[in-house]
Amino acid sequence: MKRRPIPLHFDPFKVNLLQMGRFRIALSILLAIFVIGIIGYMVIEDWSFMDSLFMTVITITTTGYGEVHPLSGGGRIFSMVLMIGGIGTMFYTATIIIQYVAEGQFGSRLWRRRMKDRIDDLKNHFIICGYGRVGREVTEHLRTQGYPFVVIEKEQAGFDRAAREGCLCILADVTSDQTLKEAGIERAKALIAAVGQDVDNVYVTLSARELNPNIFIAARASSEDSERKLRRAGANRIVFPERLGGHRLAMTALRPWVVDFIDATLYGRQKEFALEDIAIGPQSPVSGKTIAEGQGTCGGATILAIKKKDGTLIPHPSLITVIEAGDEVVVIGTIEQLRALEGSN
């Protein structure tokens, strides 16, 4: 049965506008009744402010201490009206508060349950550990490309931000084996360790590699010492954000058009075509064929480079180069061409 779509964010600590409006109205009415009661007793019975306040409180709350002073006929009628209005308003206010608390707790449990169900349904997805500046950029790119992902964040603020921005997310320790299992590490395609602390990224990599020996792991690092540890822990690729940013700035100044072209193809800013690396499986229609034959088979997508099974890289291969099962190819083409080639493996 198809699941109904659910809101990806629920904050039980924030009242919605309707509840807030009702609460403000009830509070305003209750305050107005107190003011009317005080002024009424001061005018009708000629009492002092403190006596009028005390009489108003015990009348509205039905405490039952008795009259402060003997009441006149007008004072008794006023007290009855005040009691009816005050008790009704207090019950209404209490009902709103109880309703908010009950709905908040129930809604929170329901939201988390549905979130867990959706995460459990994920396959061949990406796991992003950390939702700081780097993690947010990663999720934005994956969302643009249409890839499924789940975020693990240990800080409440980061978790709330991820949920508000529409991410499937888990609030837990990113280094915990149980947390990775909840994120579907056994079914995941790749894990991206984007936590700000290198030591956490090392622990995440170790745990992920142990739980899923075949998963692709990309990790963030800030020092060469951390790079060595991450490689030993099992990371397939290691990225230095500062170094990458410096290279990007230099390339932008030196070869701006090349950078624009890479942005358009690699980051999906040009919707008509994209750049992908695709693993060739035994059932692929291009397996065992030359590039010339393969380009016709895959609808005209252009193969720019081939990485052979033994690790040999062939840039700009000739048209007679044979594509074999187990090779990885870098292809540029339309989204439809690339998806067809990926889906045929």
Tab-separated table of C-alpha atoms in Angstrom:
chain	number	residue	atom	x	y	z
A	1	MET	CA	0.000	0.000	0.000
A	2	LYS	CA	1.331	3.417	-0.944
A	3	ARG	CA	2.243	5.616	1.987
A	4	ARG	CA	0.534	8.936	2.407
A	5	PRO	CA	2.894	11.908	2.231
A	6	ILE	CA	3.715	13.386	5.611
A	7	PRO	CA	5.167	16.707	6.720
A	8	LEU	CA	8.891	16.328	7.256
A	9	HIS	CA	9.010	18.653	10.205
A	10	PHE	CA	7.011	18.786	13.399
A	11	ASP	CA	7.977	20.971	16.349
A	12	PRO	CA	5.935	20.131	19.458
A	13	PHE	CA	7.332	23.153	21.299
A	14	LYS	CA	5.882	25.724	18.907
A	15	VAL	CA	2.162	26.385	18.964
A	16	ASN	CA	0.529	26.790	15.594
A	17	LEU	CA	-1.096	30.103	14.775
A	18	LEU	CA	-4.629	28.912	15.487
A	19	GLN	CA	-3.792	27.600	18.959
A	20	MET	CA	-1.786	30.715	19.772
A	21	GLY	CA	-4.671	32.912	18.681
A	22	ARG	CA	-7.144	31.021	20.864
A	23	PHE	CA	-4.811	31.131	23.841
A	24	ARG	CA	-4.274	34.874	23.500
A	25	ILE	CA	-8.010	35.504	23.228
A	26	ALA	CA	-8.755	33.407	26.325
A	27	LEU	CA	-5.964	35.078	28.299
A	28	SER	CA	-7.155	38.521	27.248
A	29	ILE	CA	-10.735	37.734	28.305
A	30	LEU	CA	-9.549	36.372	31.662
A	31	LEU	CA	-7.446	39.467	32.274
A	32	ALA	CA	-10.375	41.690	31.293
A	33	ILE	CA	-12.639	39.855	33.766
A	34	PHE	CA	-10.119	40.445	36.548
A	35	VAL	CA	-9.962	44.144	35.700
A	36	ILE	CA	-13.772	44.393	35.524
A	37	GLY	CA	-14.090	42.561	38.839
A	38	ILE	CA	-11.657	44.862	40.628
A	39	ILE	CA	-13.231	48.019	39.229
A	40	GLY	CA	-16.752	46.690	39.860
A	41	TYR	CA	-16.180	46.027	43.558
A	42	MET	CA	-14.397	49.347	43.981
A	43	VAL	CA	-17.337	51.208	42.385
A	44	ILE	CA	-20.314	49.171	43.655
A	45	GLU	CA	-19.082	48.437	47.189
A	46	ASP	CA	-16.585	51.288	47.582
A	47	TRP	CA	-13.836	48.839	48.604
A	48	SER	CA	-10.079	49.350	48.473
A	49	PHE	CA	-8.012	47.964	45.611
A	50	MET	CA	-6.623	45.046	47.678
A	51	ASP	CA	-10.054	44.059	48.990
A	52	SER	CA	-11.494	44.234	45.478
A	53	LEU	CA	-8.611	42.173	44.050
A	54	PHE	CA	-8.943	39.518	46.761
A	55	MET	CA	-12.703	39.256	46.293
A	56	THR	CA	-12.274	38.981	42.514
A	57	VAL	CA	-9.750	36.141	42.871
A	58	ILE	CA	-11.817	34.059	45.302
A	59	THR	CA	-14.953	34.625	43.243
A	60	ILE	CA	-13.429	33.526	39.938
A	61	THR	CA	-11.532	30.584	41.457
A	62	THR	CA	-14.462	29.589	43.724
A	63	THR	CA	-12.024	29.224	46.613
A	64	GLY	CA	-14.794	29.739	49.145
A	65	TYR	CA	-13.168	31.925	51.819
A	66	GLY	CA	-16.349	33.933	52.161
A	67	GLU	CA	-17.065	37.582	51.519
A	68	VAL	CA	-14.433	40.137	52.420
A	69	HIS	CA	-17.181	42.515	53.537
A	70	PRO	CA	-20.954	42.096	53.523
A	71	LEU	CA	-22.238	42.545	49.970
A	72	SER	CA	-25.110	44.722	48.876
A	73	GLY	CA	-27.778	43.428	46.523
A	74	GLY	CA	-25.967	44.916	43.551
A	75	GLY	CA	-22.704	43.412	44.753
A	76	ARG	CA	-24.219	39.920	44.947
A	77	ILE	CA	-25.609	40.157	41.405
A	78	PHE	CA	-22.248	41.417	40.175
A	79	SER	CA	-20.473	38.517	41.953
A	80	MET	CA	-22.725	35.926	40.269
A	81	VAL	CA	-22.078	37.373	36.819
A	82	LEU	CA	-18.359	37.579	37.568
A	83	MET	CA	-18.280	33.973	38.801
A	84	ILE	CA	-20.025	32.588	35.700
A	85	GLY	CA	-17.836	34.524	33.282
A	86	GLY	CA	-14.613	33.858	35.174
A	87	ILE	CA	-15.119	30.117	35.656
A	88	GLY	CA	-16.075	29.641	31.999
A	89	THR	CA	-13.037	31.544	30.800
A	90	MET	CA	-10.678	29.647	33.129
A	91	PHE	CA	-12.020	26.290	31.921
A	92	TYR	CA	-11.625	27.402	28.303
A	93	THR	CA	-8.034	28.501	28.901
A	94	ALA	CA	-7.185	25.250	30.709
A	95	THR	CA	-8.720	23.229	27.858
A	96	ILE	CA	-6.561	25.011	25.294
A	97	ILE	CA	-3.401	24.370	27.337
A	98	ILE	CA	-4.223	20.666	27.855
A	99	GLN	CA	-5.109	20.264	24.182
A	100	TYR	CA	-1.821	21.822	23.108
A	101	VAL	CA	0.256	19.599	25.394
A	102	ALA	CA	-1.613	16.432	24.381
A	103	GLU	CA	-1.504	17.184	20.660
A	104	GLY	CA	2.150	18.173	20.877
A	105	GLN	CA	3.213	14.913	22.507
A	106	PHE	CA	1.042	12.759	20.255
A	107	GLY	CA	2.065	14.651	17.128
A	108	SER	CA	5.736	14.352	17.999
A	109	ARG	CA	5.493	10.591	18.459
A	110	LEU	CA	3.510	10.196	15.245
A	111	TRP	CA	5.969	12.334	13.271
A	112	ARG	CA	8.986	10.382	14.531
A	113	ARG	CA	7.278	7.068	13.796
A	114	ARG	CA	6.510	8.085	10.228
A	115	MET	CA	10.018	9.443	9.810
A	116	LYS	CA	11.418	6.075	10.918
A	117	ASP	CA	9.128	4.229	8.493
A	118	ARG	CA	10.350	6.336	5.584
A	119	ILE	CA	13.985	5.802	6.526
A	120	ASP	CA	13.376	2.051	6.783
A	121	ASP	CA	12.061	2.105	3.196
A	122	LEU	CA	15.258	3.648	1.782
A	123	LYS	CA	17.587	1.593	-0.428
A	124	ASN	CA	20.752	2.609	-2.298
A	125	HIS	CA	20.588	5.900	-0.448
A	126	PHE	CA	23.195	8.287	0.932
A	127	ILE	CA	23.901	8.796	4.630
A	128	ILE	CA	25.171	12.259	5.575
A	129	CYS	CA	26.774	12.500	9.005
A	130	GLY	CA	26.695	16.092	10.239
A	131	TYR	CA	24.459	18.955	9.157
A	132	GLY	CA	26.797	21.908	9.377
A	133	ARG	CA	27.723	24.129	6.451
A	134	VAL	CA	29.372	21.277	4.543
A	135	GLY	CA	26.602	18.780	5.265
A	136	ARG	CA	23.918	21.226	4.127
A	137	GLU	CA	25.690	21.768	0.801
A	138	VAL	CA	25.922	18.000	0.338
A	139	THR	CA	22.207	17.496	0.938
A	140	GLU	CA	21.302	20.380	-1.355
A	141	HIS	CA	23.272	18.804	-4.206
A	142	LEU	CA	21.766	15.362	-3.602
A	143	ARG	CA	18.276	16.862	-3.465
A	144	THR	CA	18.850	18.721	-6.737
A	145	GLN	CA	20.007	15.500	-8.407
A	146	GLY	CA	17.076	13.532	-7.016
A	147	TYR	CA	19.031	11.067	-4.858
A	148	PRO	CA	17.529	9.734	-1.600
A	149	PHE	CA	19.413	10.507	1.598
A	150	VAL	CA	19.148	10.602	5.373
A	151	VAL	CA	20.934	12.985	7.741
A	152	ILE	CA	22.411	12.034	11.116
A	153	GLU	CA	22.961	15.003	13.441
A	154	LYS	CA	23.897	14.919	17.112
A	155	GLU	CA	22.998	18.533	17.932
A	156	GLN	CA	19.359	19.526	18.477
A	157	ALA	CA	19.767	22.792	16.554
A	158	GLY	CA	21.209	21.025	13.524
A	159	PHE	CA	18.511	18.356	13.652
A	160	ASP	CA	15.739	20.979	13.797
A	161	ARG	CA	17.260	22.833	10.851
A	162	ALA	CA	17.522	19.636	8.785
A	163	ALA	CA	13.902	18.734	9.557
A	164	ARG	CA	12.655	22.228	8.687
A	165	GLU	CA	14.489	22.019	5.365
A	166	GLY	CA	12.739	18.793	4.425
A	167	CYS	CA	15.389	16.170	5.206
A	168	LEU	CA	14.835	12.709	6.577
A	169	CYS	CA	16.922	12.924	9.726
A	170	ILE	CA	17.969	11.193	12.930
A	171	LEU	CA	18.935	12.936	16.171
A	172	ALA	CA	21.651	10.722	17.662
A	173	ASP	CA	25.375	10.131	18.119
A	174	VAL	CA	26.864	9.838	14.628
A	175	THR	CA	29.602	7.466	15.825
A	176	SER	CA	27.183	4.881	17.242
A	177	ASP	CA	26.743	1.574	15.405
A	178	GLN	CA	23.075	1.537	16.370
A	179	THR	CA	22.562	4.979	14.848
A	180	LEU	CA	24.123	3.885	11.562
A	181	LYS	CA	21.895	0.808	11.529
A	182	GLU	CA	18.833	3.012	12.057
A	183	ALA	CA	19.965	5.034	9.030
A	184	GLY	CA	20.084	1.832	6.937
A	185	ILE	CA	23.851	1.466	6.634
A	186	GLU	CA	23.494	-2.118	5.327
A	187	ARG	CA	21.306	-0.893	2.426
A	188	ALA	CA	23.050	2.420	1.727
A	189	LYS	CA	24.967	3.263	-1.421
A	190	ALA	CA	27.382	5.714	0.181
A	191	LEU	CA	28.197	7.504	3.422
A	192	ILE	CA	29.513	11.050	3.668
A	193	ALA	CA	31.273	11.903	6.923
A	194	ALA	CA	30.904	15.691	7.117
A	195	VAL	CA	31.197	16.254	10.873
A	196	GLY	CA	33.290	19.255	11.899
A	197	GLN	CA	35.613	17.185	14.135
A	198	ASP	CA	38.056	14.851	12.377
A	199	VAL	CA	37.993	12.350	15.242
A	200	ASP	CA	34.246	11.861	14.770
A	201	ASN	CA	34.732	11.306	11.048
A	202	VAL	CA	37.352	8.642	11.785
A	203	TYR	CA	35.004	6.819	14.170
A	204	VAL	CA	32.120	7.079	11.707
A	205	THR	CA	34.289	5.658	8.929
A	206	LEU	CA	35.482	2.765	11.091
A	207	SER	CA	31.957	1.846	12.128
A	208	ALA	CA	30.499	2.195	8.639
A	209	ARG	CA	33.222	0.080	7.040
A	210	GLU	CA	32.699	-2.660	9.608
A	211	LEU	CA	28.921	-2.669	9.193
A	212	ASN	CA	29.002	-2.513	5.384
A	213	PRO	CA	32.332	-3.519	3.786
A	214	ASN	CA	31.097	-2.560	0.298
A	215	ILE	CA	29.805	0.939	0.998
A	216	PHE	CA	31.513	3.939	-0.589
A	217	ILE	CA	32.757	6.376	2.060
A	218	ALA	CA	33.736	10.000	1.467
A	219	ALA	CA	35.085	11.832	4.497
A	220	ARG	CA	35.935	15.389	5.417
A	221	ALA	CA	39.356	16.130	6.916
A	222	SER	CA	41.262	19.183	8.087
A	223	SER	CA	44.821	17.806	8.399
A	224	GLU	CA	47.136	15.341	6.701
A	225	ASP	CA	47.355	13.326	9.913
A	226	SER	CA	43.589	12.888	9.846
A	227	GLU	CA	43.794	11.936	6.183
A	228	ARG	CA	46.099	9.015	6.987
A	229	LYS	CA	43.822	7.834	9.786
A	230	LEU	CA	40.744	8.087	7.595
A	231	ARG	CA	42.403	6.025	4.874
A	232	ARG	CA	43.344	3.350	7.388
A	233	ALA	CA	39.788	3.437	8.718
A	234	GLY	CA	38.453	2.663	5.246
A	235	ALA	CA	37.515	5.950	3.561
A	236	ASN	CA	37.456	5.733	-0.243
A	237	ARG	CA	37.839	9.463	-0.774
A	238	ILE	CA	38.970	12.260	1.538
A	239	VAL	CA	38.163	15.916	0.967
A	240	PHE	CA	39.795	19.005	2.487
A	241	PRO	CA	37.172	21.781	2.278
A	242	GLU	CA	39.737	24.577	2.621
A	243	ARG	CA	42.034	23.068	-0.006
A	244	LEU	CA	39.125	22.433	-2.353
A	245	GLY	CA	37.891	25.992	-1.875
A	246	GLY	CA	41.346	27.368	-2.676
A	247	HIS	CA	41.589	25.282	-5.839
A	248	ARG	CA	38.143	26.464	-6.878
A	249	LEU	CA	39.037	30.130	-6.400
A	250	ALA	CA	42.237	29.713	-8.412
A	251	MET	CA	40.447	27.885	-11.227
A	252	THR	CA	37.722	30.530	-11.298
A	253	ALA	CA	40.350	33.202	-11.873
A	254	LEU	CA	42.432	31.169	-14.343
A	255	ARG	CA	39.785	29.307	-16.348
A	256	PRO	CA	36.361	30.808	-15.621
A	257	TRP	CA	34.635	29.223	-18.629
A	258	VAL	CA	35.902	25.765	-17.674
A	259	VAL	CA	34.540	26.275	-14.154
A	260	ASP	CA	31.179	27.350	-15.576
A	261	PHE	CA	31.066	24.236	-17.747
A	262	ILE	CA	31.900	21.970	-14.795
A	263	ASP	CA	29.228	23.669	-12.695
A	264	ALA	CA	26.664	23.185	-15.428
A	265	THR	CA	27.419	19.490	-15.924
A	266	LEU	CA	28.635	18.246	-12.557
A	267	TYR	CA	26.357	20.222	-10.238
A	268	GLY	CA	23.193	20.030	-12.297
A	269	ARG	CA	22.858	23.733	-13.029
A	270	GLN	CA	22.296	22.918	-16.685
A	271	LYS	CA	19.140	20.818	-16.665
A	272	GLU	CA	19.526	19.529	-20.242
A	273	PHE	CA	22.688	17.496	-19.622
A	274	ALA	CA	24.936	16.238	-16.845
A	275	LEU	CA	28.215	14.461	-16.125
A	276	GLU	CA	28.216	11.067	-14.389
A	277	ASP	CA	30.476	8.118	-13.630
A	278	ILE	CA	28.706	4.812	-14.194
A	279	ALA	CA	29.803	1.286	-13.310
A	280	ILE	CA	29.272	-1.155	-16.175
A	281	GLY	CA	27.598	-4.391	-15.138
A	282	PRO	CA	27.461	-7.708	-17.003
A	283	GLN	CA	23.916	-6.972	-18.202
A	284	SER	CA	24.726	-3.495	-19.501
A	285	PRO	CA	23.908	-3.024	-23.214
A	286	VAL	CA	27.368	-1.492	-23.749
A	287	SER	CA	29.298	-4.341	-22.100
A	288	GLY	CA	31.617	-6.006	-24.602
A	289	LYS	CA	31.104	-3.302	-27.217
A	290	THR	CA	33.377	-0.612	-28.555
A	291	ILE	CA	32.751	3.008	-27.644
A	292	ALA	CA	31.430	3.679	-31.140
A	293	GLU	CA	28.901	0.868	-30.747
A	294	GLY	CA	28.113	1.800	-27.147
A	295	GLN	CA	27.327	5.421	-27.904
A	296	GLY	CA	24.724	4.320	-30.399
A	297	THR	CA	23.282	1.844	-27.911
A	298	CYS	CA	22.944	4.351	-25.056
A	299	GLY	CA	21.198	6.960	-27.160
A	300	GLY	CA	24.139	9.200	-27.987
A	301	ALA	CA	25.709	9.843	-24.569
A	302	THR	CA	29.413	10.637	-24.925
A	303	ILE	CA	31.982	8.544	-23.035
A	304	LEU	CA	34.822	10.818	-21.908
A	305	ALA	CA	36.992	8.397	-19.915
A	306	ILE	CA	37.196	4.768	-18.808
A	307	LYS	CA	38.597	3.304	-15.614
A	308	LYS	CA	39.421	-0.352	-16.248
A	309	LYS	CA	38.974	-3.128	-13.711
A	310	ASP	CA	42.706	-3.096	-12.940
A	311	GLY	CA	42.590	0.625	-12.111
A	312	THR	CA	44.044	1.858	-15.400
A	313	LEU	CA	42.568	5.205	-16.422
A	314	ILE	CA	41.996	5.853	-20.124
A	315	PRO	CA	41.164	9.529	-20.755
A	316	HIS	CA	39.550	10.394	-24.083
A	317	PRO	CA	39.446	6.768	-25.285
A	318	SER	CA	39.352	6.007	-28.986
A	319	LEU	CA	36.149	4.848	-30.632
A	320	ILE	CA	37.511	1.302	-30.983
A	321	THR	CA	38.175	0.916	-27.222
A	322	VAL	CA	36.157	-2.002	-25.835
A	323	ILE	CA	33.994	-1.426	-22.750
A	324	GLU	CA	34.040	-4.418	-20.399
A	325	ALA	CA	31.934	-5.458	-17.418
A	326	GLY	CA	33.534	-4.055	-14.264
A	327	ASP	CA	34.747	-0.892	-15.986
A	328	GLU	CA	33.673	2.543	-14.840
A	329	VAL	CA	32.942	5.183	-17.448
A	330	VAL	CA	32.653	8.949	-17.238
A	331	VAL	CA	29.742	9.957	-19.438
A	332	ILE	CA	28.160	13.232	-20.475
A	333	GLY	CA	24.643	13.287	-21.810
A	334	THR	CA	21.057	14.131	-21.083
A	335	ILE	CA	19.491	13.060	-17.799
A	336	GLU	CA	17.367	10.509	-19.663
A	337	GLN	CA	20.410	8.990	-21.396
A	338	LEU	CA	22.347	8.711	-18.149
A	339	ARG	CA	19.443	7.238	-16.189
A	340	ALA	CA	18.837	4.681	-18.942
A	341	LEU	CA	22.489	3.658	-18.880
A	342	GLU	CA	22.502	3.410	-15.072
A	343	GLY	CA	19.267	1.453	-14.952
A	344	SER	CA	20.452	-1.114	-17.462
A	345	ASN	CA	23.246	-2.391	-15.199
